[in-house]
Amino acid sequence: ERGYNMMKAETVRRSVVDYTKQEMIRQGVTRLTMDTIAQGLGMSKRTLYQLFPGKVCLVQICLGDISGEKRRLLLQYEDSSRSCIETLFDVAREYVVLIHYLGRTLLTDLTVDIDYQPFVKREEAFWLQQFVDALNRCKACGYLLPGTDPDRFSYDLTTNIYENCLRGVSYTAQRFFCRALLRGIFRADAIPAIDENLEQYIPVSCS
């Protein structure tokens, strides 16, 4: 009986997280309340508070869930047979998808709300490091143009993608923008390898 109740509670908890993620993407977190979440799920506010102590906690769990999904995808791509160029474009693709999945409204709220600053800072640091590591591998292989600084370029690239999303730049435009910038820092003799990889980097609709 106890095990069943625990499984039922976990199922309900999962439903709350999934629903809240959808609402965060749709309307951000500023206007989202525990009342509206409970109403949307057809449950009492008391039940919701029994599962989660408050809105900030629930939102942080949802953000961690989203972040974890992307990090697991990157781990799936980790393969010794994948080239440094493939790894770089794996990182670029997933970062752009993540930023546009979160969307302009939610990102704007997260940027100004002190409760979620630790999440924002962690994600910034994580993705920046992914780009730096991938670009350093490309540099070690002799693919990058002389004078290219992986640390500086990675910071500028992630910052531009983030700010472009806040300005409302479309997902497809961001994909083209990102791949054009990446292509531009490679030596001419590495361009064929870049273009071969770009054939698999055709923008698709972002849901």
mmCIF file of C-alpha atoms in Angstrom:
data_model
loop_
_atom_site.group_PDB
_atom_site.id
_atom_site.type_symbol
_atom_site.label_atom_id
_atom_site.label_comp_id
_atom_site.label_asym_id
_atom_site.label_seq_id
_atom_site.Cartn_x
_atom_site.Cartn_y
_atom_site.Cartn_z
ATOM 1 C CA GLU A 1 0.000 0.000 0.000
ATOM 2 C CA ARG A 2 2.743 2.419 0.957
ATOM 3 C CA GLY A 3 4.704 1.592 -2.198
ATOM 4 C CA TYR A 4 1.615 2.163 -4.331
ATOM 5 C CA ASN A 5 0.963 5.530 -2.709
ATOM 6 C CA MET A 6 4.563 6.553 -3.307
ATOM 7 C CA MET A 7 4.316 5.583 -6.970
ATOM 8 C CA LYS A 8 1.054 7.500 -7.292
ATOM 9 C CA ALA A 9 2.585 10.584 -5.661
ATOM 10 C CA GLU A 10 5.569 10.400 -8.039
ATOM 11 C CA THR A 11 3.233 10.133 -11.036
ATOM 12 C CA VAL A 12 1.326 13.205 -9.890
ATOM 13 C CA ARG A 13 4.585 15.047 -9.182
ATOM 14 C CA ARG A 14 5.800 14.242 -12.698
ATOM 15 C CA SER A 15 2.547 15.559 -14.158
ATOM 16 C CA VAL A 16 2.943 18.811 -12.223
ATOM 17 C CA VAL A 17 6.509 19.280 -13.472
ATOM 18 C CA ASP A 18 5.554 18.566 -17.091
ATOM 19 C CA TYR A 19 2.587 20.941 -16.940
ATOM 20 C CA THR A 20 4.584 23.680 -15.230
ATOM 21 C CA LYS A 21 7.332 23.447 -17.837
ATOM 22 C CA GLN A 22 4.765 24.009 -20.577
ATOM 23 C CA GLU A 23 3.310 27.010 -18.776
ATOM 24 C CA MET A 24 6.765 28.482 -18.106
ATOM 25 C CA ILE A 25 7.580 28.325 -21.797
ATOM 26 C CA ARG A 26 4.204 29.814 -22.691
ATOM 27 C CA GLN A 27 3.976 32.675 -20.205
ATOM 28 C CA GLY A 28 7.282 32.900 -18.329
ATOM 29 C CA VAL A 29 7.525 32.685 -14.541
ATOM 30 C CA THR A 30 6.572 36.177 -13.405
ATOM 31 C CA ARG A 31 2.851 35.683 -14.015
ATOM 32 C CA LEU A 32 2.840 31.996 -13.105
ATOM 33 C CA THR A 33 1.390 31.214 -9.669
ATOM 34 C CA MET A 34 0.702 28.121 -7.612
ATOM 35 C CA ASP A 35 -3.001 28.985 -7.896
ATOM 36 C CA THR A 36 -2.992 28.920 -11.698
ATOM 37 C CA ILE A 37 -0.903 25.738 -11.756
ATOM 38 C CA ALA A 38 -3.346 23.978 -9.415
ATOM 39 C CA GLN A 39 -6.319 25.224 -11.435
ATOM 40 C CA GLY A 40 -4.748 24.122 -14.709
ATOM 41 C CA LEU A 41 -4.149 20.642 -13.328
ATOM 42 C CA GLY A 42 -7.558 20.407 -11.677
ATOM 43 C CA MET A 43 -6.102 19.784 -8.227
ATOM 44 C CA SER A 44 -6.378 21.594 -4.926
ATOM 45 C CA LYS A 45 -3.708 24.107 -3.975
ATOM 46 C CA ARG A 46 -3.237 22.144 -0.756
ATOM 47 C CA THR A 47 -2.291 19.024 -2.710
ATOM 48 C CA LEU A 48 0.121 21.027 -4.843
ATOM 49 C CA TYR A 49 1.829 22.466 -1.763
ATOM 50 C CA GLN A 50 2.115 18.969 -0.295
ATOM 51 C CA LEU A 51 4.166 18.016 -3.345
ATOM 52 C CA PHE A 52 6.174 21.234 -3.692
ATOM 53 C CA PRO A 53 6.832 23.798 -0.929
ATOM 54 C CA GLY A 54 6.467 26.787 -3.237
ATOM 55 C CA LYS A 55 6.637 28.249 -6.723
ATOM 56 C CA VAL A 56 10.376 28.981 -6.695
ATOM 57 C CA CYS A 57 11.170 25.400 -5.727
ATOM 58 C CA LEU A 58 8.865 24.025 -8.421
ATOM 59 C CA VAL A 59 10.285 26.306 -11.119
ATOM 60 C CA GLN A 60 13.851 25.410 -10.138
ATOM 61 C CA ILE A 61 12.996 21.715 -10.405
ATOM 62 C CA CYS A 62 11.520 22.320 -13.865
ATOM 63 C CA LEU A 63 14.586 24.273 -14.977
ATOM 64 C CA GLY A 64 16.841 21.507 -13.717
ATOM 65 C CA ASP A 65 14.738 18.989 -15.628
ATOM 66 C CA ILE A 66 15.127 20.939 -18.877
ATOM 67 C CA SER A 67 18.856 21.388 -18.319
ATOM 68 C CA GLY A 68 19.321 17.727 -17.491
ATOM 69 C CA GLU A 69 17.649 16.613 -20.719
ATOM 70 C CA LYS A 70 20.121 18.632 -22.812
ATOM 71 C CA ARG A 71 23.120 17.448 -20.837
ATOM 72 C CA ARG A 72 22.054 13.832 -21.297
ATOM 73 C CA LEU A 73 21.837 14.436 -25.041
ATOM 74 C CA LEU A 74 25.390 15.759 -25.091
ATOM 75 C CA LEU A 75 26.564 12.679 -23.220
ATOM 76 C CA GLN A 76 24.943 10.498 -25.879
ATOM 77 C CA TYR A 77 27.009 12.308 -28.507
ATOM 78 C CA GLU A 78 30.263 11.613 -26.664
ATOM 79 C CA ASP A 79 31.961 9.033 -28.815
ATOM 80 C CA SER A 80 35.649 8.613 -29.491
ATOM 81 C CA SER A 81 34.845 8.198 -33.192
ATOM 82 C CA ARG A 82 33.280 11.664 -33.460
ATOM 83 C CA SER A 83 35.600 14.325 -34.798
ATOM 84 C CA CYS A 84 36.249 17.624 -33.061
ATOM 85 C CA ILE A 85 34.226 19.348 -35.789
ATOM 86 C CA GLU A 86 31.241 17.055 -35.222
ATOM 87 C CA THR A 87 31.487 17.639 -31.480
ATOM 88 C CA LEU A 88 31.551 21.405 -31.980
ATOM 89 C CA PHE A 89 28.402 21.347 -34.090
ATOM 90 C CA ASP A 90 26.697 18.988 -31.637
ATOM 91 C CA VAL A 91 27.261 21.590 -28.923
ATOM 92 C CA ALA A 92 26.159 24.459 -31.158
ATOM 93 C CA ARG A 93 22.974 22.702 -32.237
ATOM 94 C CA GLU A 94 21.895 21.752 -28.713
ATOM 95 C CA TYR A 95 22.677 25.180 -27.283
ATOM 96 C CA VAL A 96 20.596 26.970 -29.908
ATOM 97 C CA VAL A 97 17.744 24.484 -29.431
ATOM 98 C CA LEU A 98 17.858 24.969 -25.652
ATOM 99 C CA ILE A 99 17.864 28.764 -25.814
ATOM 100 C CA HIS A 100 14.927 28.815 -28.203
ATOM 101 C CA TYR A 101 13.046 26.145 -26.299
ATOM 102 C CA LEU A 102 13.242 28.351 -23.210
ATOM 103 C CA GLY A 103 12.179 31.267 -25.385
ATOM 104 C CA ARG A 104 12.184 35.021 -25.146
ATOM 105 C CA THR A 105 9.528 35.401 -22.428
ATOM 106 C CA LEU A 106 10.988 32.876 -20.000
ATOM 107 C CA LEU A 107 14.588 33.962 -20.574
ATOM 108 C CA THR A 108 13.635 37.582 -19.904
ATOM 109 C CA ASP A 109 11.990 36.605 -16.615
ATOM 110 C CA LEU A 110 14.927 34.445 -15.546
ATOM 111 C CA THR A 111 17.396 37.196 -16.360
ATOM 112 C CA VAL A 112 15.794 39.707 -13.996
ATOM 113 C CA ASP A 113 14.606 37.429 -11.177
ATOM 114 C CA ILE A 114 17.218 36.920 -8.458
ATOM 115 C CA ASP A 115 15.673 33.578 -7.425
ATOM 116 C CA TYR A 116 16.776 32.002 -10.699
ATOM 117 C CA GLN A 117 20.161 33.678 -11.151
ATOM 118 C CA PRO A 118 22.078 30.598 -9.901
ATOM 119 C CA PHE A 119 20.459 28.532 -12.671
ATOM 120 C CA VAL A 120 21.263 31.156 -15.305
ATOM 121 C CA LYS A 121 24.888 31.390 -14.171
ATOM 122 C CA ARG A 122 25.322 27.605 -14.057
ATOM 123 C CA GLU A 123 23.937 27.187 -17.559
ATOM 124 C CA GLU A 124 26.072 30.016 -18.922
ATOM 125 C CA ALA A 125 29.205 28.469 -17.412
ATOM 126 C CA PHE A 126 28.332 24.946 -18.567
ATOM 127 C CA TRP A 127 27.651 25.811 -22.202
ATOM 128 C CA LEU A 128 30.561 28.214 -22.410
ATOM 129 C CA GLN A 129 32.867 25.416 -21.292
ATOM 130 C CA GLN A 130 31.381 23.012 -23.858
ATOM 131 C CA PHE A 131 32.194 25.454 -26.651
ATOM 132 C CA VAL A 132 35.669 26.194 -25.284
ATOM 133 C CA ASP A 133 36.530 22.492 -25.010
ATOM 134 C CA ALA A 134 35.268 21.712 -28.522
ATOM 135 C CA LEU A 135 37.075 24.687 -30.061
ATOM 136 C CA ASN A 136 40.307 23.847 -28.258
ATOM 137 C CA ARG A 137 40.109 20.362 -29.777
ATOM 138 C CA CYS A 138 39.672 21.923 -33.212
ATOM 139 C CA LYS A 139 42.600 24.248 -32.535
ATOM 140 C CA ALA A 140 44.795 21.325 -31.478
ATOM 141 C CA CYS A 141 43.937 19.637 -34.786
ATOM 142 C CA GLY A 142 45.129 22.726 -36.655
ATOM 143 C CA TYR A 143 41.711 23.602 -38.042
ATOM 144 C CA LEU A 144 41.240 27.123 -36.665
ATOM 145 C CA LEU A 145 42.534 30.309 -38.232
ATOM 146 C CA PRO A 146 45.676 31.713 -36.584
ATOM 147 C CA GLY A 147 44.847 34.101 -33.769
ATOM 148 C CA THR A 148 41.468 32.542 -32.975
ATOM 149 C CA ASP A 149 40.947 32.584 -29.214
ATOM 150 C CA PRO A 150 38.533 29.755 -28.237
ATOM 151 C CA ASP A 151 37.712 31.379 -24.891
ATOM 152 C CA ARG A 152 36.878 34.791 -26.351
ATOM 153 C CA PHE A 153 35.053 33.397 -29.363
ATOM 154 C CA SER A 154 32.962 31.050 -27.205
ATOM 155 C CA TYR A 155 31.946 33.907 -24.905
ATOM 156 C CA ASP A 156 30.992 36.169 -27.826
ATOM 157 C CA LEU A 157 29.078 33.387 -29.588
ATOM 158 C CA THR A 158 27.006 32.267 -26.589
ATOM 159 C CA THR A 159 26.322 35.875 -25.613
ATOM 160 C CA ASN A 160 25.140 36.777 -29.116
ATOM 161 C CA ILE A 161 22.869 33.742 -29.375
ATOM 162 C CA TYR A 162 21.346 34.516 -25.962
ATOM 163 C CA GLU A 163 20.838 38.205 -26.711
ATOM 164 C CA ASN A 164 19.466 37.486 -30.183
ATOM 165 C CA CYS A 165 16.812 35.260 -28.616
ATOM 166 C CA LEU A 166 15.869 38.049 -26.199
ATOM 167 C CA ARG A 167 15.491 40.344 -29.226
ATOM 168 C CA GLY A 168 13.165 37.864 -30.879
ATOM 169 C CA VAL A 169 15.474 36.555 -33.613
ATOM 170 C CA SER A 170 13.962 33.400 -35.076
ATOM 171 C CA TYR A 171 15.288 29.918 -34.425
ATOM 172 C CA THR A 172 16.123 29.335 -38.083
ATOM 173 C CA ALA A 173 17.990 32.641 -38.343
ATOM 174 C CA GLN A 174 19.951 31.748 -35.218
ATOM 175 C CA ARG A 175 20.986 28.408 -36.680
ATOM 176 C CA PHE A 176 22.283 30.075 -39.851
ATOM 177 C CA PHE A 177 23.965 32.811 -37.815
ATOM 178 C CA CYS A 178 25.689 30.294 -35.559
ATOM 179 C CA ARG A 179 26.959 28.030 -38.327
ATOM 180 C CA ALA A 180 28.184 31.012 -40.387
ATOM 181 C CA LEU A 181 30.225 32.314 -37.457
ATOM 182 C CA LEU A 182 31.682 28.890 -36.762
ATOM 183 C CA ARG A 183 32.556 28.330 -40.420
ATOM 184 C CA GLY A 184 34.306 31.704 -40.498
ATOM 185 C CA ILE A 185 36.998 30.785 -37.951
ATOM 186 C CA PHE A 186 38.231 27.667 -39.753
ATOM 187 C CA ARG A 187 41.197 27.505 -42.094
ATOM 188 C CA ALA A 188 40.436 27.229 -45.816
ATOM 189 C CA ASP A 189 41.753 23.656 -45.974
ATOM 190 C CA ALA A 190 39.293 22.646 -43.250
ATOM 191 C CA ILE A 191 36.245 24.095 -45.030
ATOM 192 C CA PRO A 192 35.423 20.842 -46.913
ATOM 193 C CA ALA A 193 35.135 19.021 -43.577
ATOM 194 C CA ILE A 194 33.000 21.853 -42.220
ATOM 195 C CA ASP A 195 30.679 21.855 -45.230
ATOM 196 C CA GLU A 196 30.284 18.090 -45.052
ATOM 197 C CA ASN A 197 29.144 18.435 -41.456
ATOM 198 C CA LEU A 198 26.887 21.372 -42.291
ATOM 199 C CA GLU A 199 24.851 19.139 -44.586
ATOM 200 C CA GLN A 200 23.536 17.574 -41.373
ATOM 201 C CA TYR A 201 23.027 20.983 -39.775
ATOM 202 C CA ILE A 202 20.010 22.069 -41.829
ATOM 203 C CA PRO A 203 17.640 24.078 -39.593
ATOM 204 C CA VAL A 204 14.322 22.458 -38.755
ATOM 205 C CA SER A 205 11.283 23.713 -36.940
ATOM 206 C CA CYS A 206 11.827 24.154 -33.213
ATOM 207 C CA SER A 207 8.910 23.038 -31.088
#
